Amino acid sequence: MPFPDLPDRLSDVRGRIAGAVARGGHGQSVTIVAVTKTHGADAVLAAWHAGLPDVGENRVQEALAKQVDVTLPVRWHLIGHLQRNKVRLLESFALVQSLDSERLAGEIDAFGRARGTPVDALVQVNVSGESTKGGYTPASLATTAEQLRVMTGVRIRGVMTMAPFDVPERVLRATFAGARETLTRLAEVGHPATELSMGMSNDYEIAIEEGATIVRLGTVLFGARPG
Ligand SMILES: *Cc1c(COP(=O)(O)O)cnc(C)c1O
């Protein structure tokens, strides 16, 4: 069986998640999205059999290739940048976590209206302001929140953020708290926004202490990525 360590790794992760929820005091439940990018379809199957039905991929085409081999009712999350000309491929994703620009929002909205069911999406927020990261700045979100509200083809379920690497814990906490504030703003103006997707292998415990409801975990579950 591929990924023989996965059940043990997962049980360790679940213990750490419970500890972080208790320390953080937000009382939330936490969904693990198993990030299978660069692994084969066998990682998706291993995740499913270990009890992880939510899987994250950062490239649409790579995900679609795996979907051919995986007929189980996996919930596919798109966690990477989506090019506007690929929006029609969103059909096979349960949640787009990387809604990172107004133009993309417009395309997704049109797609959702045409198919008659809105696309569930998280707004990607760039809290740290790093130029290498995509997403809306928290400052621009007030205007954006209003614009998104009239889009009936997209349903904003929450916020996704990525923290900078190799920064002190207080910077991580400030980043995650900033994302949590943007979630509050979105909910205040009427979006059905409750999900806070933040935390990866190296920082998920802190993210959960700061209120994460979704963590996106690759390395800590599957080991180092190939390629
Ligand atoms: C790759 C990736 C992850 C998972 O990273 P790990 O450090 O392996 O847990 C999470 N989120 C996004 C957006 C990613 O691209």
mmCIF file with all atom_site columns, N, CA and C and ligand atoms in Angstrom, residues 35 37 58 79-80 160 162 165 199-202 216-221 223 225, ligand 1:
data_model
loop_
_atom_site.group_PDB
_atom_site.id
_atom_site.type_symbol
_atom_site.label_atom_id
_atom_site.label_alt_id
_atom_site.label_comp_id
_atom_site.label_asym_id
_atom_site.label_entity_id
_atom_site.label_seq_id
_atom_site.pdbx_PDB_ins_code
_atom_site.Cartn_x
_atom_site.Cartn_y
_atom_site.Cartn_z
_atom_site.occupancy
_atom_site.B_iso_or_equiv
_atom_site.pdbx_formal_charge
_atom_site.auth_seq_id
_atom_site.auth_comp_id
_atom_site.auth_asym_id
_atom_site.auth_atom_id
_atom_site.pdbx_PDB_model_num
ATOM   1  N N  . VAL A 1 35  ? -3.322 17.879 0.869  1.00 0.00 ? 35  VAL A N  1
ATOM   2  C CA . VAL A 1 35  ? -2.765 18.487 -0.344 1.00 0.00 ? 35  VAL A CA 1
ATOM   3  C C  . VAL A 1 35  ? -1.928 17.449 -1.086 1.00 0.00 ? 35  VAL A C  1
ATOM   4  N N  . LYS A 1 37  ? -0.843 17.677 -4.371 1.00 0.00 ? 37  LYS A N  1
ATOM   5  C CA . LYS A 1 37  ? -0.111 18.185 -5.545 1.00 0.00 ? 37  LYS A CA 1
ATOM   6  C C  . LYS A 1 37  ? 1.238  17.484 -5.678 1.00 0.00 ? 37  LYS A C  1
ATOM   7  N N  . ASN A 1 58  ? -3.216 22.421 -6.501 1.00 0.00 ? 58  ASN A N  1
ATOM   8  C CA . ASN A 1 58  ? -3.013 23.823 -6.878 1.00 0.00 ? 58  ASN A CA 1
ATOM   9  C C  . ASN A 1 58  ? -3.041 24.058 -8.382 1.00 0.00 ? 58  ASN A C  1
ATOM   10 N N  . ILE A 1 79  ? -6.595 25.100 -4.715 1.00 0.00 ? 79  ILE A N  1
ATOM   11 C CA . ILE A 1 79  ? -5.897 25.968 -3.765 1.00 0.00 ? 79  ILE A CA 1
ATOM   12 C C  . ILE A 1 79  ? -4.836 26.835 -4.439 1.00 0.00 ? 79  ILE A C  1
ATOM   13 N N  . GLY A 1 80  ? -4.739 26.765 -5.768 1.00 0.00 ? 80  GLY A N  1
ATOM   14 C CA . GLY A 1 80  ? -3.747 27.578 -6.483 1.00 0.00 ? 80  GLY A CA 1
ATOM   15 C C  . GLY A 1 80  ? -4.425 28.522 -7.455 1.00 0.00 ? 80  GLY A C  1
ATOM   16 N N  . MET A 1 160 ? -9.234 32.535 2.466  1.00 0.00 ? 160 MET A N  1
ATOM   17 C CA . MET A 1 160 ? -8.032 31.690 2.488  1.00 0.00 ? 160 MET A CA 1
ATOM   18 C C  . MET A 1 160 ? -6.814 32.598 2.550  1.00 0.00 ? 160 MET A C  1
ATOM   19 N N  . MET A 1 162 ? -2.254 32.549 2.996  1.00 0.00 ? 162 MET A N  1
ATOM   20 C CA . MET A 1 162 ? -0.974 31.859 3.199  1.00 0.00 ? 162 MET A CA 1
ATOM   21 C C  . MET A 1 162 ? -0.069 32.791 3.987  1.00 0.00 ? 162 MET A C  1
ATOM   22 N N  . PHE A 1 165 ? 6.882  32.433 5.021  1.00 0.00 ? 165 PHE A N  1
ATOM   23 C CA . PHE A 1 165 ? 7.739  31.399 5.613  1.00 0.00 ? 165 PHE A CA 1
ATOM   24 C C  . PHE A 1 165 ? 8.789  32.043 6.502  1.00 0.00 ? 165 PHE A C  1
ATOM   25 N N  . GLY A 1 199 ? -3.099 27.839 7.435  1.00 0.00 ? 199 GLY A N  1
ATOM   26 C CA . GLY A 1 199 ? -2.294 26.840 8.104  1.00 0.00 ? 199 GLY A CA 1
ATOM   27 C C  . GLY A 1 199 ? -1.883 25.744 7.141  1.00 0.00 ? 199 GLY A C  1
ATOM   28 N N  . MET A 1 200 ? -0.560 25.523 7.066  1.00 0.00 ? 200 MET A N  1
ATOM   29 C CA . MET A 1 200 ? 0.028  24.460 6.269  1.00 0.00 ? 200 MET A CA 1
ATOM   30 C C  . MET A 1 200 ? 0.873  23.618 7.232  1.00 0.00 ? 200 MET A C  1
ATOM   31 N N  . SER A 1 201 ? 1.656  22.689 6.683  1.00 0.00 ? 201 SER A N  1
ATOM   32 C CA . SER A 1 201 ? 2.374  21.757 7.568  1.00 0.00 ? 201 SER A CA 1
ATOM   33 C C  . SER A 1 201 ? 3.181  22.448 8.659  1.00 0.00 ? 201 SER A C  1
ATOM   34 N N  . ASN A 1 202 ? 3.802  23.574 8.310  1.00 0.00 ? 202 ASN A N  1
ATOM   35 C CA . ASN A 1 202 ? 4.719  24.189 9.270  1.00 0.00 ? 202 ASN A CA 1
ATOM   36 C C  . ASN A 1 202 ? 4.042  25.167 10.242 1.00 0.00 ? 202 ASN A C  1
ATOM   37 N N  . ARG A 1 216 ? -4.624 23.167 5.292  1.00 0.00 ? 216 ARG A N  1
ATOM   38 C CA . ARG A 1 216 ? -4.219 22.528 4.037  1.00 0.00 ? 216 ARG A CA 1
ATOM   39 C C  . ARG A 1 216 ? -2.873 21.843 4.254  1.00 0.00 ? 216 ARG A C  1
ATOM   40 N N  . LEU A 1 217 ? -2.880 20.527 4.354  1.00 0.00 ? 217 LEU A N  1
ATOM   41 C CA . LEU A 1 217 ? -1.681 19.815 4.790  1.00 0.00 ? 217 LEU A CA 1
ATOM   42 C C  . LEU A 1 217 ? -1.180 18.843 3.731  1.00 0.00 ? 217 LEU A C  1
ATOM   43 N N  . GLY A 1 218 ? 0.080  19.022 3.350  1.00 0.00 ? 218 GLY A N  1
ATOM   44 C CA . GLY A 1 218 ? 0.719  18.105 2.417  1.00 0.00 ? 218 GLY A CA 1
ATOM   45 C C  . GLY A 1 218 ? 1.821  17.318 3.105  1.00 0.00 ? 218 GLY A C  1
ATOM   46 N N  . THR A 1 219 ? 2.960  17.966 3.295  1.00 0.00 ? 219 THR A N  1
ATOM   47 C CA . THR A 1 219 ? 4.173  17.316 3.783  1.00 0.00 ? 219 THR A CA 1
ATOM   48 C C  . THR A 1 219 ? 3.973  16.528 5.080  1.00 0.00 ? 219 THR A C  1
ATOM   49 N N  . VAL A 1 220 ? 3.246  17.104 6.015  1.00 0.00 ? 220 VAL A N  1
ATOM   50 C CA . VAL A 1 220 ? 3.103  16.453 7.315  1.00 0.00 ? 220 VAL A CA 1
ATOM   51 C C  . VAL A 1 220 ? 2.299  15.146 7.203  1.00 0.00 ? 220 VAL A C  1
ATOM   52 N N  . LEU A 1 221 ? 1.533  15.007 6.124  1.00 0.00 ? 221 LEU A N  1
ATOM   53 C CA . LEU A 1 221 ? 0.750  13.783 5.922  1.00 0.00 ? 221 LEU A CA 1
ATOM   54 C C  . LEU A 1 221 ? 1.466  12.775 5.019  1.00 0.00 ? 221 LEU A C  1
ATOM   55 N N  . GLY A 1 223 ? 4.766  13.175 3.625  1.00 0.00 ? 223 GLY A N  1
ATOM   56 C CA . GLY A 1 223 ? 6.214  13.272 3.515  1.00 0.00 ? 223 GLY A CA 1
ATOM   57 C C  . GLY A 1 223 ? 6.604  14.273 2.436  1.00 0.00 ? 223 GLY A C  1
ATOM   58 N N  . ARG A 1 225 ? 7.514  16.166 -0.879 1.00 0.00 ? 225 ARG A N  1
ATOM   59 C CA . ARG A 1 225 ? 6.914  16.012 -2.214 1.00 0.00 ? 225 ARG A CA 1
ATOM   60 C C  . ARG A 1 225 ? 7.957  15.614 -3.253 1.00 0.00 ? 225 ARG A C  1
HETATM 61 C C1 . LIG B 2 .   ? 1.395  23.085 -1.266 1.00 0.00 ? 1   LIG B C1 1
HETATM 62 C C2 . LIG B 2 .   ? 0.381  23.886 -0.551 1.00 0.00 ? 1   LIG B C2 1
HETATM 63 C C3 . LIG B 2 .   ? -0.018 23.549 0.755  1.00 0.00 ? 1   LIG B C3 1
HETATM 64 C C4 . LIG B 2 .   ? 0.564  22.387 1.548  1.00 0.00 ? 1   LIG B C4 1
HETATM 65 O O1 . LIG B 2 .   ? 1.886  22.639 1.910  1.00 0.00 ? 1   LIG B O1 1
HETATM 66 P P1 . LIG B 2 .   ? 2.643  21.714 2.997  1.00 0.00 ? 1   LIG B P1 1
HETATM 67 O O2 . LIG B 2 .   ? 3.670  22.631 3.553  1.00 0.00 ? 1   LIG B O2 1
HETATM 68 O O3 . LIG B 2 .   ? 3.225  20.567 2.257  1.00 0.00 ? 1   LIG B O3 1
HETATM 69 O O4 . LIG B 2 .   ? 1.652  21.301 4.009  1.00 0.00 ? 1   LIG B O4 1
HETATM 70 C C5 . LIG B 2 .   ? -1.014 24.320 1.345  1.00 0.00 ? 1   LIG B C5 1
HETATM 71 N N1 . LIG B 2 .   ? -1.574 25.365 0.703  1.00 0.00 ? 1   LIG B N1 1
HETATM 72 C C6 . LIG B 2 .   ? -1.216 25.723 -0.540 1.00 0.00 ? 1   LIG B C6 1
HETATM 73 C C7 . LIG B 2 .   ? -1.878 26.883 -1.185 1.00 0.00 ? 1   LIG B C7 1
HETATM 74 C C8 . LIG B 2 .   ? -0.227 24.994 -1.209 1.00 0.00 ? 1   LIG B C8 1
HETATM 75 O O5 . LIG B 2 .   ? 0.123  25.363 -2.445 1.00 0.00 ? 1   LIG B O5 1
#
